Amino acid sequence: MIHIFSDGAAKGNPGIGGYGVIIKYNDRQKELSQGYRLTTNNRMELIGVIVALEAIRKSEIPIRVYSDSKYVVNAIEEKWLWKWEKKGFKKTANVDLWKRYIPLHRKFRPSFMWIKGHAGHPENERCDQLAVLATRSDNLLVDAEYENSVVQKKESNRLLF
């Protein structure tokens, strides 16, 4: 089984964000992380899972994702995602990311397990460190979908007043 541990962080919410991921398979381990200049914690939690799944090449190996994000875990395990999809994602946050996740879910069929954050779980603690370090990077990416939505909301609000 491939084990994915993922965590997201945001300084301010919204604010500078990052994700940290550990992928374990047999005796191999890979760490991934990236920071973004403006985003949300939930987006970072979800992007971490997406990036980890995108890094996996073999779809025949079972995958378990461990996350301290009830938002991400419940969306999958409680099947909220499929209800959102059926309703055309009306009033759903992070639609761009969920649409990016869906084909990965269909390819890999990962199971999800919620773990309590900041409770001494070694891989979760390391993912948190990676996510926080990523927020301090000089190489912050643009979460274009999120930033564009923020600009659109500001412009829309200006039109009202």
C-alpha positions as protocol buffer text, in pm:
chain_id: "A"
residue {
  index: 1
  type: MET
  ca { x: 0 y: 0 z: 0 }
}
residue {
  index: 2
  type: ILE
  ca { x: 108 y: 356 z: -70 }
}
residue {
  index: 3
  type: HIS
  ca { x: 64 y: 585 z: 231 }
}
residue {
  index: 4
  type: ILE
  ca { x: 19 y: 958 z: 172 }
}
residue {
  index: 5
  type: PHE
  ca { x: 41 y: 1204 z: 460 }
}
residue {
  index: 6
  type: SER
  ca { x: -63 y: 1558 z: 379 }
}
residue {
  index: 7
  type: ASP
  ca { x: -106 y: 1887 z: 562 }
}
residue {
  index: 8
  type: GLY
  ca { x: -176 y: 2244 z: 464 }
}
residue {
  index: 9
  type: ALA
  ca { x: -103 y: 2574 z: 633 }
}
residue {
  index: 10
  type: ALA
  ca { x: -198 y: 2937 z: 584 }
}
residue {
  index: 11
  type: LYS
  ca { x: -64 y: 3242 z: 766 }
}
residue {
  index: 12
  type: GLY
  ca { x: -389 y: 3426 z: 793 }
}
residue {
  index: 13
  type: ASN
  ca { x: -682 y: 3268 z: 622 }
}
residue {
  index: 14
  type: PRO
  ca { x: -661 y: 3382 z: 349 }
}
residue {
  index: 15
  type: GLY
  ca { x: -292 y: 3454 z: 344 }
}
residue {
  index: 16
  type: ILE
  ca { x: 41 y: 3303 z: 248 }
}
residue {
  index: 17
  type: GLY
  ca { x: -7 y: 2927 z: 237 }
}
residue {
  index: 18
  type: GLY
  ca { x: 173 y: 2602 z: 180 }
}
residue {
  index: 19
  type: TYR
  ca { x: 137 y: 2228 z: 179 }
}
residue {
  index: 20
  type: GLY
  ca { x: 361 y: 1947 z: 294 }
}
residue {
  index: 21
  type: VAL
  ca { x: 334 y: 1586 z: 182 }
}
residue {
  index: 22
  type: ILE
  ca { x: 505 y: 1257 z: 258 }
}
residue {
  index: 23
  type: ILE
  ca { x: 455 y: 962 z: 24 }
}
residue {
  index: 24
  type: LYS
  ca { x: 563 y: 623 z: 160 }
}
residue {
  index: 25
  type: TYR
  ca { x: 583 y: 299 z: -31 }
}
residue {
  index: 26
  type: ASN
  ca { x: 766 y: -1 z: 109 }
}
residue {
  index: 27
  type: ASP
  ca { x: 1104 y: 133 z: 225 }
}
residue {
  index: 28
  type: ARG
  ca { x: 1091 y: 447 z: 8 }
}
residue {
  index: 29
  type: GLN
  ca { x: 978 y: 791 z: 114 }
}
residue {
  index: 30
  type: LYS
  ca { x: 937 y: 1116 z: -77 }
}
residue {
  index: 31
  type: GLU
  ca { x: 861 y: 1462 z: 61 }
}
residue {
  index: 32
  type: LEU
  ca { x: 691 y: 1737 z: -138 }
}
residue {
  index: 33
  type: SER
  ca { x: 607 y: 2095 z: -43 }
}
residue {
  index: 34
  type: GLN
  ca { x: 525 y: 2428 z: -201 }
}
residue {
  index: 35
  type: GLY
  ca { x: 419 y: 2771 z: -86 }
}
residue {
  index: 36
  type: TYR
  ca { x: 164 y: 3013 z: -236 }
}
residue {
  index: 37
  type: ARG
  ca { x: 148 y: 3389 z: -194 }
}
residue {
  index: 38
  type: LEU
  ca { x: -230 y: 3411 z: -134 }
}
residue {
  index: 39
  type: THR
  ca { x: -461 y: 3119 z: -63 }
}
residue {
  index: 40
  type: THR
  ca { x: -660 y: 2947 z: 212 }
}
residue {
  index: 41
  type: ASN
  ca { x: -588 y: 2663 z: 450 }
}
residue {
  index: 42
  type: ASN
  ca { x: -855 y: 2438 z: 294 }
}
residue {
  index: 43
  type: ARG
  ca { x: -706 y: 2493 z: -52 }
}
residue {
  index: 44
  type: MET
  ca { x: -361 y: 2395 z: 77 }
}
residue {
  index: 45
  type: GLU
  ca { x: -501 y: 2085 z: 248 }
}
residue {
  index: 46
  type: LEU
  ca { x: -660 y: 1977 z: -80 }
}
residue {
  index: 47
  type: ILE
  ca { x: -370 y: 2076 z: -308 }
}
residue {
  index: 48
  type: GLY
  ca { x: -137 y: 1862 z: -97 }
}
residue {
  index: 49
  type: VAL
  ca { x: -349 y: 1555 z: -161 }
}
residue {
  index: 50
  type: ILE
  ca { x: -379 y: 1636 z: -532 }
}
residue {
  index: 51
  type: VAL
  ca { x: -5 y: 1689 z: -580 }
}
residue {
  index: 52
  type: ALA
  ca { x: 72 y: 1364 z: -397 }
}
residue {
  index: 53
  type: LEU
  ca { x: -168 y: 1166 z: -616 }
}
residue {
  index: 54
  type: GLU
  ca { x: -31 y: 1334 z: -929 }
}
residue {
  index: 55
  type: ALA
  ca { x: 317 y: 1212 z: -830 }
}
residue {
  index: 56
  type: ILE
  ca { x: 208 y: 847 z: -825 }
}
residue {
  index: 57
  type: ARG
  ca { x: 253 y: 650 z: -1146 }
}
residue {
  index: 58
  type: LYS
  ca { x: 109 y: 305 z: -1065 }
}
residue {
  index: 59
  type: SER
  ca { x: -267 y: 291 z: -1030 }
}
residue {
  index: 60
  type: GLU
  ca { x: -287 y: -74 z: -927 }
}
residue {
  index: 61
  type: ILE
  ca { x: -136 y: -19 z: -580 }
}
residue {
  index: 62
  type: PRO
  ca { x: -387 y: 63 z: -304 }
}
residue {
  index: 63
  type: ILE
  ca { x: -352 y: 412 z: -156 }
}
residue {
  index: 64
  type: ARG
  ca { x: -443 y: 548 z: 185 }
}
residue {
  index: 65
  type: VAL
  ca { x: -438 y: 923 z: 249 }
}
residue {
  index: 66
  type: TYR
  ca { x: -392 y: 1052 z: 604 }
}
residue {
  index: 67
  type: SER
  ca { x: -498 y: 1409 z: 671 }
}
residue {
  index: 68
  type: ASP
  ca { x: -591 y: 1627 z: 966 }
}
residue {
  index: 69
  type: SER
  ca { x: -839 y: 1813 z: 743 }
}
residue {
  index: 70
  type: LYS
  ca { x: -1195 y: 1710 z: 818 }
}
residue {
  index: 71
  type: TYR
  ca { x: -1293 y: 1920 z: 515 }
}
residue {
  index: 72
  type: VAL
  ca { x: -1093 y: 1696 z: 279 }
}
residue {
  index: 73
  type: VAL
  ca { x: -1149 y: 1364 z: 454 }
}
residue {
  index: 74
  type: ASN
  ca { x: -1524 y: 1409 z: 499 }
}
residue {
  index: 75
  type: ALA
  ca { x: -1571 y: 1534 z: 143 }
}
residue {
  index: 76
  type: ILE
  ca { x: -1449 y: 1194 z: 27 }
}
residue {
  index: 77
  type: GLU
  ca { x: -1546 y: 952 z: 300 }
}
residue {
  index: 78
  type: GLU
  ca { x: -1890 y: 1105 z: 362 }
}
residue {
  index: 79
  type: LYS
  ca { x: -1938 y: 1133 z: -18 }
}
residue {
  index: 80
  type: TRP
  ca { x: -2004 y: 1508 z: -9 }
}
residue {
  index: 81
  type: LEU
  ca { x: -1792 y: 1548 z: -323 }
}
residue {
  index: 82
  type: TRP
  ca { x: -2025 y: 1336 z: -534 }
}
residue {
  index: 83
  type: LYS
  ca { x: -2328 y: 1531 z: -413 }
}
residue {
  index: 84
  type: TRP
  ca { x: -2153 y: 1857 z: -500 }
}
residue {
  index: 85
  type: GLU
  ca { x: -2063 y: 1723 z: -843 }
}
residue {
  index: 86
  type: LYS
  ca { x: -2419 y: 1604 z: -906 }
}
residue {
  index: 87
  type: LYS
  ca { x: -2549 y: 1954 z: -822 }
}
residue {
  index: 88
  type: GLY
  ca { x: -2299 y: 2117 z: -1058 }
}
residue {
  index: 89
  type: PHE
  ca { x: -2084 y: 2242 z: -767 }
}
residue {
  index: 90
  type: LYS
  ca { x: -2334 y: 2518 z: -689 }
}
residue {
  index: 91
  type: LYS
  ca { x: -2231 y: 2700 z: -370 }
}
residue {
  index: 92
  type: THR
  ca { x: -1923 y: 2477 z: -334 }
}
residue {
  index: 93
  type: ALA
  ca { x: -1585 y: 2623 z: -246 }
}
residue {
  index: 94
  type: ASN
  ca { x: -1266 y: 2528 z: -429 }
}
residue {
  index: 95
  type: VAL
  ca { x: -1445 y: 2391 z: -736 }
}
residue {
  index: 96
  type: ASP
  ca { x: -1129 y: 2413 z: -948 }
}
residue {
  index: 97
  type: LEU
  ca { x: -943 y: 2187 z: -706 }
}
residue {
  index: 98
  type: TRP
  ca { x: -1225 y: 1938 z: -664 }
}
residue {
  index: 99
  type: LYS
  ca { x: -1248 y: 1910 z: -1043 }
}
residue {
  index: 100
  type: ARG
  ca { x: -873 y: 1848 z: -1053 }
}
residue {
  index: 101
  type: TYR
  ca { x: -908 y: 1585 z: -778 }
}
residue {
  index: 102
  type: ILE
  ca { x: -1198 y: 1385 z: -927 }
}
residue {
  index: 103
  type: PRO
  ca { x: -1005 y: 1216 z: -1213 }
}
residue {
  index: 104
  type: LEU
  ca { x: -730 y: 1126 z: -967 }
}
residue {
  index: 105
  type: HIS
  ca { x: -986 y: 971 z: -734 }
}
residue {
  index: 106
  type: ARG
  ca { x: -1136 y: 773 z: -1020 }
}
residue {
  index: 107
  type: LYS
  ca { x: -791 y: 652 z: -1124 }
}
residue {
  index: 108
  type: PHE
  ca { x: -653 y: 560 z: -781 }
}
residue {
  index: 109
  type: ARG
  ca { x: -961 y: 510 z: -558 }
}
residue {
  index: 110
  type: PRO
  ca { x: -774 y: 618 z: -244 }
}
residue {
  index: 111
  type: SER
  ca { x: -916 y: 567 z: 101 }
}
residue {
  index: 112
  type: PHE
  ca { x: -890 y: 849 z: 352 }
}
residue {
  index: 113
  type: MET
  ca { x: -821 y: 849 z: 722 }
}
residue {
  index: 114
  type: TRP
  ca { x: -854 y: 1151 z: 948 }
}
residue {
  index: 115
  type: ILE
  ca { x: -577 y: 1198 z: 1203 }
}
residue {
  index: 116
  type: LYS
  ca { x: -574 y: 1459 z: 1475 }
}
residue {
  index: 117
  type: GLY
  ca { x: -338 y: 1744 z: 1394 }
}
residue {
  index: 118
  type: HIS
  ca { x: -68 y: 1861 z: 1634 }
}
residue {
  index: 119
  type: ALA
  ca { x: -109 y: 1543 z: 1836 }
}
residue {
  index: 120
  type: GLY
  ca { x: 239 y: 1396 z: 1796 }
}
residue {
  index: 121
  type: HIS
  ca { x: 177 y: 1186 z: 1484 }
}
residue {
  index: 122
  type: PRO
  ca { x: 530 y: 1184 z: 1333 }
}
residue {
  index: 123
  type: GLU
  ca { x: 435 y: 1207 z: 966 }
}
residue {
  index: 124
  type: ASN
  ca { x: 164 y: 1466 z: 1030 }
}
residue {
  index: 125
  type: GLU
  ca { x: 406 y: 1676 z: 1234 }
}
residue {
  index: 126
  type: ARG
  ca { x: 663 y: 1655 z: 954 }
}
residue {
  index: 127
  type: CYS
  ca { x: 403 y: 1753 z: 693 }
}
residue {
  index: 128
  type: ASP
  ca { x: 309 y: 2050 z: 910 }
}
residue {
  index: 129
  type: GLN
  ca { x: 677 y: 2152 z: 926 }
}
residue {
  index: 130
  type: LEU
  ca { x: 708 y: 2121 z: 548 }
}
residue {
  index: 131
  type: ALA
  ca { x: 391 y: 2327 z: 492 }
}
residue {
  index: 132
  type: VAL
  ca { x: 502 y: 2603 z: 729 }
}
residue {
  index: 133
  type: LEU
  ca { x: 853 y: 2610 z: 579 }
}
residue {
  index: 134
  type: ALA
  ca { x: 696 y: 2636 z: 232 }
}
residue {
  index: 135
  type: THR
  ca { x: 514 y: 2954 z: 340 }
}
residue {
  index: 136
  type: ARG
  ca { x: 856 y: 3110 z: 411 }
}
residue {
  index: 137
  type: SER
  ca { x: 999 y: 3026 z: 70 }
}
residue {
  index: 138
  type: ASP
  ca { x: 1129 y: 3288 z: -171 }
}
residue {
  index: 139
  type: ASN
  ca { x: 960 y: 3085 z: -445 }
}
residue {
  index: 140
  type: LEU
  ca { x: 591 y: 3130 z: -365 }
}
residue {
  index: 141
  type: LEU
  ca { x: 356 y: 3031 z: -645 }
}
residue {
  index: 142
  type: VAL
  ca { x: 40 y: 3213 z: -749 }
}
residue {
  index: 143
  type: ASP
  ca { x: -286 y: 3035 z: -667 }
}
residue {
  index: 144
  type: ALA
  ca { x: -435 y: 3199 z: -975 }
}
residue {
  index: 145
  type: GLU
  ca { x: -786 y: 3060 z: -942 }
}
residue {
  index: 146
  type: TYR
  ca { x: -812 y: 3183 z: -585 }
}
residue {
  index: 147
  type: GLU
  ca { x: -653 y: 3522 z: -650 }
}
residue {
  index: 148
  type: ASN
  ca { x: -876 y: 3581 z: -953 }
}
residue {
  index: 149
  type: SER
  ca { x: -1185 y: 3501 z: -746 }
}
residue {
  index: 150
  type: VAL
  ca { x: -1073 y: 3751 z: -479 }
}
residue {
  index: 151
  type: VAL
  ca { x: -1024 y: 4024 z: -741 }
}
residue {
  index: 152
  type: GLN
  ca { x: -1364 y: 3949 z: -896 }
}
residue {
  index: 153
  type: LYS
  ca { x: -1535 y: 3973 z: -556 }
}
residue {
  index: 154
  type: LYS
  ca { x: -1367 y: 4306 z: -483 }
}
residue {
  index: 155
  type: GLU
  ca { x: -1470 y: 4445 z: -823 }
}
residue {
  index: 156
  type: SER
  ca { x: -1825 y: 4318 z: -775 }
}
residue {
  index: 157
  type: ASN
  ca { x: -1847 y: 4484 z: -431 }
}
residue {
  index: 158
  type: ARG
  ca { x: -1721 y: 4814 z: -576 }
}
residue {
  index: 159
  type: LEU
  ca { x: -2000 y: 4808 z: -831 }
}
residue {
  index: 160
  type: LEU
  ca { x: -2256 y: 4787 z: -552 }
}
residue {
  index: 161
  type: PHE
  ca { x: -2142 y: 5102 z: -371 }
}
